[in-house]
Amino acid sequence: MSKNFEKNGSKPRVLSLFSGCGGMDFGVEAAGGHVIFSNDILVDACKTLENYFPGADIRTEDVSNILTFPEADIVVGGYPCQSFSMAGNRDPEKDERTNLYKQFLRAITIVRPKYFVAENVSGLKQLSSGTFLKEQIDAYGQAGYVVNYQVLNAKDYGVPQSRKRLLIVGVRKDLNQVFNFPAPTHGKTTKSSGQLQPYASHGEAIKDLPLWPEGEFYERLHDPEGHFSWYYMSRNRKAKWAEPAYTVVANFRHITLHPASPVMTLTWSDLANGWKQRWDFSDQYEHLEADPRRPKLEKARRLSWRECARIQTFSNDFEPVGDTASKFTQIGNAVPPKLAEAIFTHLFTGAGLIAADTYLPKTK
């Protein structure tokens, strides 16, 4: 049986840590919550938060230096994930960021919120057979919380991007509740999934933006090798117009291609010798075959920061503070606001809350 979300006021009071430029915070407020406190170590990210959350107490400093926190119904945050990322060094035992969850845990033990929501990369679940994830789940349990976790793909909730992330949700044990994650709303309809909306097209999400926005995307100027390094050309970087984008990353050099770019084709492969490949641009434009009115880029380019923000589901007028590289870092590290909204709406309405003594956990 569903139960109510327990809060002290008319709106859930939310304490946000490792907030970045506010992807999770925007989702919180869209779902009816109120962010009262945000923190990040990046100056530009906090200046962005100040522009969009003027009523919140925003702290620009290392969270370990913050000794007191305000009372809140829920603590949320996406502690840095590079040590667990498939694109990172993946050696968490030697990376100090691995233990940043302990700062999130410390805040929980101080505030004693009724609920918490933590986000991390899906690699945390696989790495070392789940050892590092188990360490965190056990720690939250010892702190007095009933914990559930699940890897979600943002495209399953209407985000025009394939982006897998691990969500960990805790409920204080005295509430006798456990959180059950929302079912996907988008995807391919099957007998088991029921009627789903189609995946969102990232091409459609950005088609009204300038086709060549000078200064808003990474270019290798004055380089004899051209705009794309050999490493960049070692894989297909172009998602189809009508499909969700590939994952938006934080490094603007590795951002994937605008869907109006020509199709990339595999021209050379030596998988037996270091998994080396070479992809090159063809003269094909798959998106025009479906609709010749769509825009066309004669010269391929990476997505702009503004396009990445749109694909991440930030509002159309959203602009983070900082230079181009900083904008990409903030946008690429963010939780898609639309995904966050789906999670927090499911939580705040009580739709995802089940009596703990009747809940049968799914096999992870």
Short mmCIF file of C-alpha atoms in Angstrom, two decimals:
data_model
loop_
_atom_site.label_atom_id
_atom_site.label_comp_id
_atom_site.label_asym_id
_atom_site.label_seq_id
_atom_site.Cartn_x
_atom_site.Cartn_y
_atom_site.Cartn_z
CA MET A 1 0.00 0.00 0.00
CA SER A 2 1.33 3.47 -0.91
CA LYS A 3 2.13 5.86 1.90
CA ASN A 4 2.47 9.62 2.13
CA PHE A 5 5.73 11.48 1.74
CA GLU A 6 6.47 12.81 5.23
CA LYS A 7 7.39 16.50 5.41
CA ASN A 8 7.27 19.24 8.01
CA GLY A 9 5.90 22.06 5.84
CA SER A 10 3.74 22.61 2.78
CA LYS A 11 6.66 21.76 0.48
CA PRO A 12 9.50 19.29 0.97
CA ARG A 13 12.58 21.12 2.25
CA VAL A 14 15.56 19.93 0.24
CA LEU A 15 19.26 20.07 1.08
CA SER A 16 21.40 19.62 -2.06
CA LEU A 17 25.06 18.56 -1.99
CA PHE A 18 27.52 18.22 -4.90
CA SER A 19 24.89 20.30 -6.70
CA GLY A 20 26.83 21.28 -9.82
CA CYS A 21 24.77 23.65 -11.97
CA GLY A 22 21.51 22.35 -10.50
CA GLY A 23 20.27 19.50 -12.68
CA MET A 24 18.87 17.62 -9.71
CA ASP A 25 17.73 20.85 -8.04
CA PHE A 26 15.69 21.92 -11.08
CA GLY A 27 14.02 18.50 -11.01
CA VAL A 28 13.28 18.88 -7.29
CA GLU A 29 11.53 22.20 -7.76
CA ALA A 30 9.62 21.01 -10.85
CA ALA A 31 8.30 18.15 -8.70
CA GLY A 32 7.10 20.55 -6.00
CA GLY A 33 10.08 20.63 -3.63
CA HIS A 34 11.96 23.65 -2.29
CA VAL A 35 15.77 23.76 -2.37
CA ILE A 36 16.95 25.56 0.75
CA PHE A 37 20.69 24.79 0.61
CA SER A 38 23.10 23.93 -2.22
CA ASN A 39 26.82 23.28 -2.27
CA ASP A 40 29.56 22.72 -4.82
CA ILE A 41 33.30 23.21 -4.97
CA LEU A 42 33.25 24.76 -8.47
CA VAL A 43 32.94 28.55 -8.45
CA ASP A 44 31.20 28.77 -11.83
CA ALA A 45 28.65 26.12 -10.84
CA CYS A 46 27.72 28.02 -7.69
CA LYS A 47 27.41 31.28 -9.62
CA THR A 48 25.02 29.45 -11.94
CA LEU A 49 23.02 28.25 -8.93
CA GLU A 50 22.86 31.81 -7.59
CA ASN A 51 21.26 32.93 -10.87
CA TYR A 52 18.53 30.28 -10.77
CA PHE A 53 18.00 29.59 -7.05
CA PRO A 54 18.23 33.07 -5.47
CA GLY A 55 16.43 32.02 -2.29
CA ALA A 56 18.76 29.14 -1.42
CA ASP A 57 21.78 29.25 0.87
CA ILE A 58 24.55 28.45 -1.65
CA ARG A 59 27.99 27.50 -0.36
CA THR A 60 31.03 27.53 -2.63
CA GLU A 61 33.50 25.31 -0.80
CA ASP A 62 34.66 21.78 -0.13
CA VAL A 63 31.76 20.02 1.57
CA SER A 64 34.15 18.59 4.19
CA ASN A 65 34.57 22.14 5.52
CA ILE A 66 30.85 22.55 6.16
CA LEU A 67 30.19 21.52 9.75
CA THR A 68 26.50 22.37 10.14
CA PHE A 69 23.52 22.02 7.83
CA PRO A 70 19.94 23.30 8.01
CA GLU A 71 17.05 21.02 8.86
CA ALA A 72 15.60 19.34 5.78
CA ASP A 73 13.10 16.65 4.86
CA ILE A 74 15.41 15.20 2.23
CA VAL A 75 19.11 15.33 1.29
CA VAL A 76 19.99 14.89 -2.39
CA GLY A 77 23.23 14.86 -4.34
CA GLY A 78 25.38 13.34 -7.02
CA TYR A 79 28.77 12.91 -5.43
CA PRO A 80 31.61 12.94 -8.02
CA CYS A 81 31.81 9.74 -9.99
CA GLN A 82 34.97 9.85 -12.10
CA SER A 83 36.66 7.04 -10.18
CA PHE A 84 33.75 4.73 -11.07
CA SER A 85 33.12 5.99 -14.59
CA MET A 86 33.74 3.71 -17.56
CA ALA A 87 35.44 6.73 -19.14
CA GLY A 88 37.59 7.46 -16.09
CA ASN A 89 40.69 5.76 -14.66
CA ARG A 90 38.47 3.16 -12.91
CA ASP A 91 40.90 2.63 -10.06
CA PRO A 92 38.78 3.81 -7.13
CA GLU A 93 41.11 2.52 -4.44
CA LYS A 94 43.72 5.08 -5.58
CA ASP A 95 41.24 7.92 -6.18
CA GLU A 96 40.31 10.14 -3.24
CA ARG A 97 36.95 10.92 -4.88
CA THR A 98 35.87 7.37 -4.10
CA ASN A 99 35.29 8.36 -0.47
CA LEU A 100 33.26 11.48 -1.17
CA TYR A 101 30.13 9.48 -0.47
CA LYS A 102 31.29 9.60 3.16
CA GLN A 103 30.72 13.36 3.14
CA PHE A 104 27.20 12.76 1.85
CA LEU A 105 26.77 10.15 4.61
CA ARG A 106 28.15 12.61 7.19
CA ALA A 107 25.52 15.18 6.18
CA ILE A 108 22.81 12.56 6.53
CA THR A 109 23.96 11.61 10.03
CA ILE A 110 23.91 15.30 11.03
CA VAL A 111 20.60 16.29 9.42
CA ARG A 112 18.76 12.97 9.93
CA PRO A 113 16.45 13.64 6.97
CA LYS A 114 13.44 11.46 6.37
CA TYR A 115 14.70 10.60 2.88
CA PHE A 116 17.79 10.89 0.70
CA VAL A 117 18.48 10.48 -3.02
CA ALA A 118 22.01 9.91 -4.30
CA GLU A 119 23.10 9.63 -7.94
CA ASN A 120 26.19 8.04 -9.45
CA VAL A 121 27.37 6.45 -12.68
CA SER A 122 26.19 2.94 -13.50
CA GLY A 123 29.81 1.71 -13.35
CA LEU A 124 29.61 1.81 -9.56
CA LYS A 125 27.35 -1.25 -9.70
CA GLN A 126 29.71 -3.36 -11.85
CA LEU A 127 33.16 -2.36 -10.62
CA SER A 128 34.91 -4.92 -8.40
CA SER A 129 31.79 -7.11 -8.49
CA GLY A 130 29.81 -4.40 -6.74
CA THR A 131 32.15 -4.11 -3.73
CA PHE A 132 32.15 -0.31 -3.67
CA LEU A 133 28.38 -0.10 -4.08
CA LYS A 134 27.84 -2.63 -1.26
CA GLU A 135 30.10 -0.58 1.00
CA GLN A 136 27.87 2.44 0.45
CA ILE A 137 24.57 0.58 0.82
CA ASP A 138 25.79 -1.02 4.06
CA ALA A 139 26.89 2.36 5.41
CA TYR A 140 23.52 3.94 4.69
CA GLY A 141 21.80 0.98 6.32
CA GLN A 142 23.93 1.32 9.44
CA ALA A 143 23.02 5.01 9.52
CA GLY A 144 19.38 4.02 9.89
CA TYR A 145 17.94 3.95 6.37
CA VAL A 146 16.06 1.41 4.27
CA VAL A 147 17.80 1.61 0.89
CA ASN A 148 16.76 0.71 -2.62
CA TYR A 149 18.80 1.32 -5.77
CA GLN A 150 18.42 0.89 -9.50
CA VAL A 151 20.23 1.75 -12.73
CA LEU A 152 17.97 3.99 -14.82
CA ASN A 153 18.41 5.17 -18.39
CA ALA A 154 17.29 8.77 -18.88
CA LYS A 155 15.86 7.99 -22.32
CA ASP A 156 13.23 5.78 -20.64
CA TYR A 157 11.78 8.89 -18.97
CA GLY A 158 11.54 11.24 -21.94
CA VAL A 159 15.09 12.62 -21.99
CA PRO A 160 16.42 12.75 -25.59
CA GLN A 161 19.65 11.08 -24.54
CA SER A 162 20.87 7.60 -23.63
CA ARG A 163 22.36 8.11 -20.18
CA LYS A 164 22.56 5.32 -17.60
CA ARG A 165 22.86 6.35 -13.98
CA LEU A 166 22.60 4.59 -10.63
CA LEU A 167 20.04 6.07 -8.25
CA ILE A 168 20.16 5.24 -4.54
CA VAL A 169 17.12 6.19 -2.45
CA GLY A 170 16.99 5.87 1.32
CA VAL A 171 14.05 6.16 3.72
CA ARG A 172 14.56 6.56 7.47
CA LYS A 173 13.69 3.28 9.14
CA ASP A 174 11.21 4.73 11.62
CA LEU A 175 8.92 5.71 8.72
CA ASN A 176 8.42 2.03 7.78
CA GLN A 177 8.60 2.88 4.09
CA VAL A 178 10.69 1.84 1.11
CA PHE A 179 10.96 3.59 -2.25
CA ASN A 180 9.98 1.74 -5.40
CA PHE A 181 11.30 3.28 -8.64
CA PRO A 182 8.92 4.58 -11.32
CA ALA A 183 8.28 2.47 -14.39
CA PRO A 184 9.62 3.78 -17.73
CA THR A 185 7.34 6.09 -19.67
CA HIS A 186 9.21 5.88 -22.99
CA GLY A 187 10.56 3.05 -25.09
CA LYS A 188 9.55 0.30 -27.47
CA THR A 189 6.11 -1.02 -26.67
CA THR A 190 5.97 -4.76 -25.92
CA LYS A 191 3.42 -7.05 -24.30
CA SER A 192 5.29 -6.83 -20.99
CA SER A 193 5.98 -3.07 -21.07
CA GLY A 194 2.52 -1.98 -22.15
CA GLN A 195 1.88 1.26 -24.02
CA LEU A 196 4.93 3.50 -23.93
CA GLN A 197 5.67 6.81 -25.60
CA PRO A 198 8.39 6.66 -28.27
CA TYR A 199 11.92 7.68 -27.32
CA ALA A 200 12.52 11.41 -27.72
CA SER A 201 14.49 12.58 -30.77
CA HIS A 202 17.54 14.67 -29.92
CA GLY A 203 17.49 16.13 -33.43
CA GLU A 204 14.00 17.46 -32.89
CA ALA A 205 15.00 18.81 -29.47
CA ILE A 206 17.66 21.10 -30.97
CA LYS A 207 16.47 21.77 -34.53
CA ASP A 208 15.46 25.39 -33.83
CA LEU A 209 18.95 26.37 -32.61
CA PRO A 210 21.57 28.04 -34.89
CA LEU A 211 23.19 25.54 -37.24
CA TRP A 212 26.70 26.97 -36.79
CA PRO A 213 26.88 28.73 -33.39
CA GLU A 214 30.36 30.25 -33.39
CA GLY A 215 32.15 29.97 -30.06
CA GLU A 216 29.65 27.52 -28.54
CA PHE A 217 31.40 24.27 -29.48
CA TYR A 218 34.96 22.90 -29.47
CA GLU A 219 37.05 23.43 -32.60
CA ARG A 220 40.68 22.47 -33.21
CA LEU A 221 41.75 25.72 -34.80
CA HIS A 222 44.98 25.92 -36.85
CA ASP A 223 45.59 22.19 -36.46
CA PRO A 224 46.96 20.44 -39.59
CA GLU A 225 45.03 17.27 -38.66
CA GLY A 226 41.75 19.16 -38.80
CA HIS A 227 38.98 19.44 -36.24
CA PHE A 228 38.95 15.77 -35.26
CA SER A 229 41.88 13.87 -33.79
CA TRP A 230 42.64 10.23 -34.59
CA TYR A 231 41.22 9.30 -31.21
CA TYR A 232 37.96 11.07 -31.93
CA MET A 233 37.72 9.24 -35.27
CA SER A 234 38.30 5.84 -33.61
CA ARG A 235 34.57 5.35 -33.00
CA ASN A 236 31.18 6.40 -34.31
CA ARG A 237 30.32 9.74 -32.72
CA LYS A 238 27.03 10.42 -34.51
CA ALA A 239 23.68 9.32 -33.11
CA LYS A 240 20.73 9.23 -35.48
CA TRP A 241 18.56 12.32 -35.64
CA ALA A 242 15.32 10.58 -34.65
CA GLU A 243 16.88 8.71 -31.71
CA PRO A 244 18.18 9.83 -28.30
CA ALA A 245 21.68 11.32 -28.30
CA TYR A 246 24.69 9.49 -26.98
CA THR A 247 25.61 10.42 -23.40
CA VAL A 248 26.51 14.09 -22.98
CA VAL A 249 29.96 14.15 -21.37
CA ALA A 250 31.72 16.87 -19.39
CA ASN A 251 34.80 17.22 -21.63
CA PHE A 252 33.97 19.36 -24.65
CA ARG A 253 36.68 17.68 -26.75
CA HIS A 254 34.78 14.37 -26.53
CA ILE A 255 31.28 15.72 -27.19
CA THR A 256 29.54 13.79 -29.96
CA LEU A 257 28.42 15.14 -33.33
CA HIS A 258 25.43 17.23 -34.28
CA PRO A 259 22.85 14.89 -35.84
CA ALA A 260 22.79 17.00 -39.02
CA SER A 261 26.40 15.98 -39.67
CA PRO A 262 27.19 13.35 -42.32
CA VAL A 263 27.04 9.69 -41.33
CA MET A 264 30.25 8.11 -40.02
CA THR A 265 31.24 4.76 -41.52
CA LEU A 266 33.77 2.17 -40.37
CA THR A 267 36.70 2.21 -42.81
CA TRP A 268 39.34 0.25 -40.94
CA SER A 269 39.34 -2.17 -38.01
CA ASP A 270 41.97 -4.21 -36.20
CA LEU A 271 40.16 -5.53 -33.14
CA ALA A 272 42.76 -8.25 -32.61
CA ASN A 273 45.46 -5.64 -32.05
CA GLY A 274 44.32 -3.24 -29.38
CA TRP A 275 40.74 -2.79 -30.56
CA LYS A 276 41.79 -0.10 -33.03
CA GLN A 277 39.30 1.31 -35.50
CA ARG A 278 38.97 4.15 -37.94
CA TRP A 279 35.71 5.86 -38.81
CA ASP A 280 35.34 8.48 -41.54
CA PHE A 281 32.62 10.78 -42.78
CA SER A 282 30.53 9.61 -45.71
CA ASP A 283 28.37 11.60 -48.11
CA GLN A 284 25.23 10.14 -46.53
CA TYR A 285 22.72 12.09 -44.43
CA GLU A 286 20.35 9.53 -42.95
CA HIS A 287 18.17 12.19 -41.32
CA LEU A 288 17.32 13.76 -44.69
CA GLU A 289 16.01 10.48 -46.06
CA ALA A 290 13.13 10.64 -43.58
CA ASP A 291 12.55 14.39 -43.97
CA PRO A 292 14.53 16.47 -46.52
CA ARG A 293 13.42 19.67 -44.77
CA ARG A 294 15.69 18.97 -41.84
CA PRO A 295 18.88 21.08 -41.57
CA LYS A 296 22.11 19.78 -43.09
CA LEU A 297 25.72 20.41 -42.05
CA GLU A 298 28.12 20.26 -44.97
CA LYS A 299 30.97 20.17 -42.46
CA ALA A 300 30.61 17.97 -39.38
CA ARG A 301 30.84 19.59 -35.95
CA ARG A 302 30.46 18.71 -32.31
CA LEU A 303 27.33 19.64 -30.42
CA SER A 304 27.32 23.09 -28.86
CA TRP A 305 26.95 23.66 -25.12
CA ARG A 306 23.49 25.12 -25.74
CA GLU A 307 22.46 21.99 -27.66
CA CYS A 308 23.85 19.78 -24.89
CA ALA A 309 21.84 21.73 -22.32
CA ARG A 310 18.71 21.19 -24.39
CA ILE A 311 19.48 17.45 -24.73
CA GLN A 312 20.00 17.28 -20.96
CA THR A 313 16.49 18.84 -20.64
CA PHE A 314 17.50 22.14 -19.08
CA SER A 315 15.08 24.95 -19.94
CA ASN A 316 15.53 26.69 -23.27
CA ASP A 317 16.84 29.87 -21.64
CA PHE A 318 19.32 28.10 -19.34
CA GLU A 319 22.90 29.38 -19.55
CA PRO A 320 25.57 28.37 -17.03
CA VAL A 321 28.20 30.87 -15.91
CA GLY A 322 31.76 30.57 -17.26
CA ASP A 323 33.74 30.07 -20.45
CA THR A 324 32.83 27.47 -23.06
CA ALA A 325 34.79 24.65 -21.40
CA SER A 326 33.21 25.41 -18.02
CA LYS A 327 29.72 25.42 -19.52
CA PHE A 328 30.31 21.95 -20.96
CA THR A 329 31.71 20.68 -17.65
CA GLN A 330 28.67 21.84 -15.71
CA ILE A 331 26.15 20.56 -18.24
CA GLY A 332 27.88 17.23 -18.78
CA ASN A 333 28.13 16.49 -15.05
CA ALA A 334 24.48 17.28 -14.37
CA VAL A 335 21.56 14.98 -13.69
CA PRO A 336 18.99 15.58 -16.47
CA PRO A 337 16.30 17.73 -14.81
CA LYS A 338 13.52 15.73 -16.49
CA LEU A 339 14.86 12.46 -15.05
CA ALA A 340 15.20 14.08 -11.62
CA GLU A 341 11.66 15.41 -11.88
CA ALA A 342 10.35 11.89 -12.60
CA ILE A 343 12.12 10.49 -9.52
CA PHE A 344 11.07 13.28 -7.16
CA THR A 345 7.48 13.40 -8.39
CA HIS A 346 7.24 9.66 -7.72
CA LEU A 347 8.65 10.26 -4.24
CA PHE A 348 6.90 13.49 -3.22
CA THR A 349 3.44 12.29 -4.30
CA GLY A 350 3.91 9.07 -2.36
CA ALA A 351 3.33 6.99 -5.50
CA GLY A 352 6.70 5.30 -5.03
CA LEU A 353 6.42 4.70 -1.30
CA ILE A 354 5.43 1.26 -0.06
CA ALA A 355 5.10 -0.11 3.45
CA ALA A 356 8.50 -1.63 4.22
CA ASP A 357 7.04 -4.77 5.83
CA THR A 358 5.11 -5.64 2.64
CA TYR A 359 7.88 -4.89 0.13
CA LEU A 360 9.66 -7.70 -1.66
CA PRO A 361 12.95 -6.40 -3.09
CA LYS A 362 13.71 -7.15 -6.71
CA THR A 363 16.75 -9.19 -7.62
CA LYS A 364 19.48 -6.71 -8.44
#
